[in-house]
Amino acid sequence: MDLNSIPAPEIDDRRTEELRTRLAAVHERIDRAVEQAGRTERPELIVVTKFFPAEDVLRLLRLGVRDVGENRDQEAAVKAEQVARLVTAHEAAGPAVRLELPRWHFVGQLQSKKARSVARYASTVHSVDRTSLLRSLRTAADPASPLECLIQVDLREEIPEDSRGGAAPSEVPALAEGIESAEGLRLAGVMAVAPLGEPAAPAFARLAELSALMRVDHPQADMISAGMSNDLEDAVAHGATHLRIGRDVLGNRPLPR
Ligand SMILES: *Cc1c(COP(=O)(O)O)cnc(C)c1O
């Protein structure tokens, strides 16, 4: 694909208006949830843009979004490059609003062989779930700008032997030590997806406990990445500092994968 052939979206196109409306609704939901939870700090919004094109990321940047998430390296690597070009083109056109590149959050299952690629564009990896990943992440990371790592925790009550997509709670301390002692990596906190078929609130409560436990030894690792379109209120009620919202901002994803 010729990256230079991507047309920059018109500033006030209909999609921008749709995204503006949806984004505003999500921010209102977050505000209400924060108020109901009696919290003083508002969680950060990460807009998960998987399946949606680079043009939508540019629209989101124009609407003030700074953090975007992706779950597949293949898609994210290309998109990050496209967005960089769109931002450059946008700057060259001399618009009134200056744009900065977004911070890319990698939220999907990570394979060791993808670590090098992910480290090129991502500022934060939310899905570190096994020590065998650390060597490739450390090799890939630039010690001058450390890669933020969150430990993804499997919150299911019963974790199957072959679990993919989350470390068992008992594995968290060793993983935290491993990240902390790796040059180029910074332990930033914990992440979870609410388990399918279980209520989200008690699961997020367990995540908050794990976070508190981890902060005894690693006080700076205070990120709690939890909450998606379906369960953001439960995540806010249980201390999430970062919400990962896709659908509610961008609409239904175009195609199942
Ligand atoms: C897709 C995805 C999200 C966003 O989910 P929505 O239901 O679209 O809000 C959040 N976290 C992860 C890990 C995802 O893969």
CSV table of C-alpha atoms and ligand atoms in Angstrom, one decimal:
chain,number,residue,atom,x,y,z
A,1,MET,CA,0.0,0.0,0.0
A,2,ASP,CA,1.3,3.4,-0.9
A,3,LEU,CA,1.2,5.4,2.3
A,4,ASN,CA,1.5,8.7,0.4
A,5,SER,CA,-1.8,8.0,-1.4
A,6,ILE,CA,-3.9,8.2,1.8
A,7,PRO,CA,-6.0,11.4,1.6
A,8,ALA,CA,-6.1,13.4,4.7
A,9,PRO,CA,-9.7,13.5,6.0
A,10,GLU,CA,-11.6,16.7,5.5
A,11,ILE,CA,-11.6,18.6,8.8
A,12,ASP,CA,-15.3,18.7,9.3
A,13,ASP,CA,-16.4,15.5,7.7
A,14,ARG,CA,-19.4,13.5,9.0
A,15,ARG,CA,-17.2,10.8,10.5
A,16,THR,CA,-15.5,13.5,12.6
A,17,GLU,CA,-18.8,14.7,13.8
A,18,GLU,CA,-19.9,11.2,14.7
A,19,LEU,CA,-16.7,10.6,16.6
A,20,ARG,CA,-17.1,13.9,18.4
A,21,THR,CA,-20.6,12.9,19.6
A,22,ARG,CA,-19.6,9.4,20.6
A,23,LEU,CA,-16.4,10.6,22.4
A,24,ALA,CA,-18.4,13.2,24.3
A,25,ALA,CA,-20.9,10.6,25.4
A,26,VAL,CA,-18.1,8.4,26.7
A,27,HIS,CA,-16.5,11.2,28.6
A,28,GLU,CA,-19.9,12.0,30.2
A,29,ARG,CA,-20.2,8.3,31.2
A,30,ILE,CA,-16.7,8.5,32.7
A,31,ASP,CA,-17.6,11.7,34.6
A,32,ARG,CA,-20.8,10.1,36.0
A,33,ALA,CA,-18.9,7.0,37.0
A,34,VAL,CA,-16.2,9.0,38.7
A,35,GLU,CA,-18.8,11.0,40.6
A,36,GLN,CA,-20.7,7.9,41.7
A,37,ALA,CA,-17.5,6.3,42.9
A,38,GLY,CA,-16.7,9.4,44.9
A,39,ARG,CA,-13.3,9.5,43.2
A,40,THR,CA,-11.2,12.6,42.9
A,41,GLU,CA,-9.0,11.5,40.1
A,42,ARG,CA,-10.4,10.8,36.7
A,43,PRO,CA,-9.1,7.8,34.8
A,44,GLU,CA,-7.4,8.3,31.4
A,45,LEU,CA,-9.2,7.2,28.3
A,46,ILE,CA,-7.3,5.0,25.8
A,47,VAL,CA,-9.3,4.7,22.6
A,48,VAL,CA,-8.9,1.2,21.1
A,49,THR,CA,-8.8,1.7,17.4
A,50,LYS,CA,-8.3,-1.8,16.2
A,51,PHE,CA,-10.1,-2.5,12.9
A,52,PHE,CA,-10.5,1.2,12.2
A,53,PRO,CA,-8.3,3.1,9.8
A,54,ALA,CA,-5.5,5.6,10.4
A,55,GLU,CA,-7.8,8.4,9.3
A,56,ASP,CA,-10.0,7.7,12.3
A,57,VAL,CA,-6.9,8.0,14.5
A,58,LEU,CA,-6.1,11.4,12.9
A,59,ARG,CA,-9.7,12.5,13.5
A,60,LEU,CA,-9.4,11.4,17.2
A,61,LEU,CA,-6.2,13.3,17.5
A,62,ARG,CA,-8.0,16.4,16.3
A,63,LEU,CA,-10.7,15.8,18.9
A,64,GLY,CA,-8.1,15.8,21.6
A,65,VAL,CA,-7.4,12.1,22.1
A,66,ARG,CA,-3.8,11.4,23.0
A,67,ASP,CA,-3.8,7.7,23.8
A,68,VAL,CA,-4.8,4.9,21.4
A,69,GLY,CA,-4.7,1.2,21.8
A,70,GLU,CA,-4.3,-1.7,19.4
A,71,ASN,CA,-4.3,-5.5,19.9
A,72,ARG,CA,-2.5,-6.8,16.8
A,73,ASP,CA,1.0,-6.0,15.8
A,74,GLN,CA,0.4,-6.6,12.1
A,75,GLU,CA,-2.3,-4.0,12.0
A,76,ALA,CA,-0.8,-1.6,14.6
A,77,ALA,CA,2.7,-1.4,13.0
A,78,VAL,CA,1.2,-0.2,9.6
A,79,LYS,CA,-1.3,2.1,11.2
A,80,ALA,CA,1.3,3.8,13.4
A,81,GLU,CA,3.3,4.6,10.3
A,82,GLN,CA,0.3,5.8,8.4
A,83,VAL,CA,-0.7,8.1,11.3
A,84,ALA,CA,2.8,9.5,11.5
A,85,ARG,CA,2.5,10.4,7.8
A,86,LEU,CA,-1.0,11.8,8.1
A,87,VAL,CA,0.2,14.0,11.0
A,88,THR,CA,3.1,15.2,9.0
A,89,ALA,CA,0.9,16.0,6.0
A,90,HIS,CA,-1.6,17.8,8.3
A,91,GLU,CA,1.3,19.9,9.7
A,92,ALA,CA,2.5,20.7,6.3
A,93,ALA,CA,-0.9,22.1,5.3
A,94,GLY,CA,-0.5,24.6,8.1
A,95,PRO,CA,-3.7,24.1,10.1
A,96,ALA,CA,-4.5,26.1,13.1
A,97,VAL,CA,-4.4,23.2,15.5
A,98,ARG,CA,-1.1,21.5,16.0
A,99,LEU,CA,-1.1,17.8,16.3
A,100,GLU,CA,1.2,15.5,18.2
A,101,LEU,CA,1.6,11.9,17.6
A,102,PRO,CA,-0.5,9.7,19.8
A,103,ARG,CA,0.9,7.4,22.5
A,104,TRP,CA,0.4,3.8,21.2
A,105,HIS,CA,-0.7,1.2,23.8
A,106,PHE,CA,-0.4,-2.4,22.8
A,107,VAL,CA,-3.2,-4.3,24.6
A,108,GLY,CA,-3.4,-7.6,22.7
A,109,GLN,CA,-1.7,-10.9,23.3
A,110,LEU,CA,2.0,-10.6,22.6
A,111,GLN,CA,4.3,-13.1,20.9
A,112,SER,CA,8.0,-12.9,21.6
A,113,LYS,CA,8.8,-12.6,17.9
A,114,LYS,CA,6.6,-9.5,17.7
A,115,ALA,CA,8.3,-7.7,20.6
A,116,ARG,CA,10.8,-5.9,18.4
A,117,SER,CA,8.1,-4.5,16.2
A,118,VAL,CA,5.8,-3.5,19.0
A,119,ALA,CA,8.6,-1.7,20.9
A,120,ARG,CA,9.2,0.5,17.8
A,121,TYR,CA,5.8,2.3,18.1
A,122,ALA,CA,4.3,1.4,21.5
A,123,SER,CA,5.0,3.5,24.6
A,124,THR,CA,3.2,1.0,26.8
A,125,VAL,CA,2.6,-2.8,26.6
A,126,HIS,CA,-0.5,-3.8,28.6
A,127,SER,CA,-0.1,-7.5,28.1
A,128,VAL,CA,3.1,-8.8,29.7
A,129,ASP,CA,1.9,-12.1,31.1
A,130,ARG,CA,5.0,-14.4,31.2
A,131,THR,CA,8.6,-14.1,32.0
A,132,SER,CA,9.6,-15.7,28.7
A,133,LEU,CA,8.6,-12.4,27.0
A,134,LEU,CA,11.0,-10.3,29.0
A,135,ARG,CA,14.2,-11.2,27.1
A,136,SER,CA,12.7,-10.2,23.7
A,137,LEU,CA,11.1,-7.0,25.2
A,138,ARG,CA,14.4,-6.0,26.9
A,139,THR,CA,16.4,-6.6,23.7
A,140,ALA,CA,13.8,-4.6,21.7
A,141,ALA,CA,13.4,-1.7,24.1
A,142,ASP,CA,15.5,1.5,24.0
A,143,PRO,CA,17.0,2.2,27.4
A,144,ALA,CA,16.8,5.9,26.6
A,145,SER,CA,13.0,5.8,26.6
A,146,PRO,CA,11.9,2.8,28.6
A,147,LEU,CA,9.0,0.7,27.5
A,148,GLU,CA,6.2,0.9,30.1
A,149,CYS,CA,5.0,-2.6,31.0
A,150,LEU,CA,1.8,-3.7,32.6
A,151,ILE,CA,1.3,-7.2,33.9
A,152,GLN,CA,-1.9,-8.7,32.5
A,153,VAL,CA,-3.6,-10.8,35.0
A,154,ASP,CA,-6.1,-13.6,34.4
A,155,LEU,CA,-8.9,-12.8,36.8
A,156,ARG,CA,-10.9,-16.0,36.3
A,157,GLU,CA,-11.6,-17.9,39.5
A,158,GLU,CA,-10.4,-21.2,37.9
A,159,ILE,CA,-7.4,-20.7,35.6
A,160,PRO,CA,-6.9,-23.5,33.1
A,161,GLU,CA,-3.4,-25.0,32.7
A,162,ASP,CA,-3.0,-23.6,29.2
A,163,SER,CA,-4.2,-20.1,30.0
A,164,ARG,CA,-3.3,-17.5,27.4
A,165,GLY,CA,-4.0,-13.9,28.1
A,166,GLY,CA,-3.0,-13.2,31.6
A,167,ALA,CA,-0.7,-14.4,34.3
A,168,ALA,CA,-2.1,-16.2,37.3
A,169,PRO,CA,-2.2,-13.8,40.4
A,170,SER,CA,0.5,-16.0,42.0
A,171,GLU,CA,2.9,-15.3,39.1
A,172,VAL,CA,2.6,-11.5,39.5
A,173,PRO,CA,5.4,-10.9,42.0
A,174,ALA,CA,8.1,-12.8,40.0
A,175,LEU,CA,7.0,-11.1,36.8
A,176,ALA,CA,7.1,-7.7,38.5
A,177,GLU,CA,10.7,-8.4,39.7
A,178,GLY,CA,11.7,-9.5,36.2
A,179,ILE,CA,10.4,-6.3,34.6
A,180,GLU,CA,11.8,-4.1,37.2
A,181,SER,CA,15.3,-5.6,36.8
A,182,ALA,CA,15.3,-5.4,33.0
A,183,GLU,CA,17.1,-2.5,31.5
A,184,GLY,CA,14.8,-0.6,29.1
A,185,LEU,CA,11.6,-1.8,30.7
A,186,ARG,CA,9.6,0.1,33.4
A,187,LEU,CA,7.1,-1.7,35.6
A,188,ALA,CA,3.9,0.5,35.3
A,189,GLY,CA,1.1,-1.5,36.8
A,190,VAL,CA,-1.5,-4.2,36.1
A,191,MET,CA,-4.1,-4.8,33.4
A,192,ALA,CA,-7.0,-7.1,33.1
A,193,VAL,CA,-10.0,-8.0,30.9
A,194,ALA,CA,-13.1,-8.9,32.9
A,195,PRO,CA,-13.6,-12.7,32.6
A,196,LEU,CA,-16.3,-13.9,30.3
A,197,GLY,CA,-19.3,-15.2,32.0
A,198,GLU,CA,-18.4,-13.7,35.4
A,199,PRO,CA,-19.6,-10.4,36.9
A,200,ALA,CA,-17.0,-7.7,36.2
A,201,ALA,CA,-17.2,-5.9,39.6
A,202,PRO,CA,-15.7,-8.6,41.9
A,203,ALA,CA,-13.0,-9.4,39.3
A,204,PHE,CA,-12.0,-5.7,39.2
A,205,ALA,CA,-12.0,-5.7,43.0
A,206,ARG,CA,-9.5,-8.6,42.9
A,207,LEU,CA,-7.4,-6.6,40.4
A,208,ALA,CA,-7.4,-3.6,42.7
A,209,GLU,CA,-6.1,-5.9,45.5
A,210,LEU,CA,-3.4,-7.2,43.4
A,211,SER,CA,-2.4,-3.7,42.4
A,212,ALA,CA,-2.2,-2.7,46.1
A,213,LEU,CA,-0.1,-5.7,46.9
A,214,MET,CA,2.3,-4.9,44.0
A,215,ARG,CA,2.6,-1.3,45.1
A,216,VAL,CA,4.0,-2.4,48.5
A,217,ASP,CA,7.3,-3.3,46.7
A,218,HIS,CA,6.8,-1.2,43.6
A,219,PRO,CA,5.1,2.0,44.7
A,220,GLN,CA,5.5,3.7,41.3
A,221,ALA,CA,3.7,0.9,39.4
A,222,ASP,CA,0.3,2.5,40.0
A,223,MET,CA,-1.5,2.0,36.7
A,224,ILE,CA,-4.6,-0.1,36.7
A,225,SER,CA,-5.8,-0.7,33.1
A,226,ALA,CA,-9.3,-2.1,33.3
A,227,GLY,CA,-12.7,-1.3,31.8
A,228,MET,CA,-14.0,-1.6,28.3
A,229,SER,CA,-17.2,-0.3,26.7
A,230,ASN,CA,-19.3,-2.8,28.6
A,231,ASP,CA,-17.9,-2.4,32.0
A,232,LEU,CA,-16.3,0.9,32.4
A,233,GLU,CA,-18.5,1.9,35.4
A,234,ASP,CA,-17.4,-1.2,37.3
A,235,ALA,CA,-13.7,-0.5,36.5
A,236,VAL,CA,-14.0,3.1,37.6
A,237,ALA,CA,-15.7,2.0,40.9
A,238,HIS,CA,-12.7,-0.3,41.5
A,239,GLY,CA,-9.9,2.2,40.9
A,240,ALA,CA,-9.0,1.9,37.2
A,241,THR,CA,-6.6,4.6,36.2
A,242,HIS,CA,-6.8,3.7,32.5
A,243,LEU,CA,-9.9,2.7,30.5
A,244,ARG,CA,-9.6,1.0,27.2
A,245,ILE,CA,-12.7,1.9,25.1
A,246,GLY,CA,-13.2,0.8,21.5
A,247,ARG,CA,-16.8,0.2,20.4
A,248,ASP,CA,-18.4,3.1,22.3
A,249,VAL,CA,-16.2,5.7,20.6
A,250,LEU,CA,-15.7,4.2,17.2
A,251,GLY,CA,-18.9,2.2,16.6
A,252,ASN,CA,-19.2,-1.5,15.8
A,253,ARG,CA,-16.1,-3.0,14.4
A,254,PRO,CA,-16.4,-3.5,10.6
A,255,LEU,CA,-15.7,-7.3,10.4
A,256,PRO,CA,-15.2,-10.1,12.8
A,257,ARG,CA,-11.7,-11.5,12.7
B,1,LIG,C1,-10.9,-4.5,21.9
B,1,LIG,C2,-10.3,-4.3,23.2
B,1,LIG,C3,-10.8,-3.3,24.1
B,1,LIG,C4,-11.9,-2.4,23.7
B,1,LIG,O1,-13.1,-3.1,23.8
B,1,LIG,P1,-14.5,-2.4,23.5
B,1,LIG,O2,-15.5,-3.5,23.9
B,1,LIG,O3,-14.5,-2.2,22.0
B,1,LIG,O4,-14.6,-1.2,24.2
B,1,LIG,C5,-10.2,-3.2,25.3
B,1,LIG,N1,-9.2,-4.0,25.7
B,1,LIG,C6,-8.7,-5.0,24.9
B,1,LIG,C7,-7.6,-5.9,25.4
B,1,LIG,C8,-9.2,-5.2,23.6
B,1,LIG,O5,-8.8,-6.2,22.8
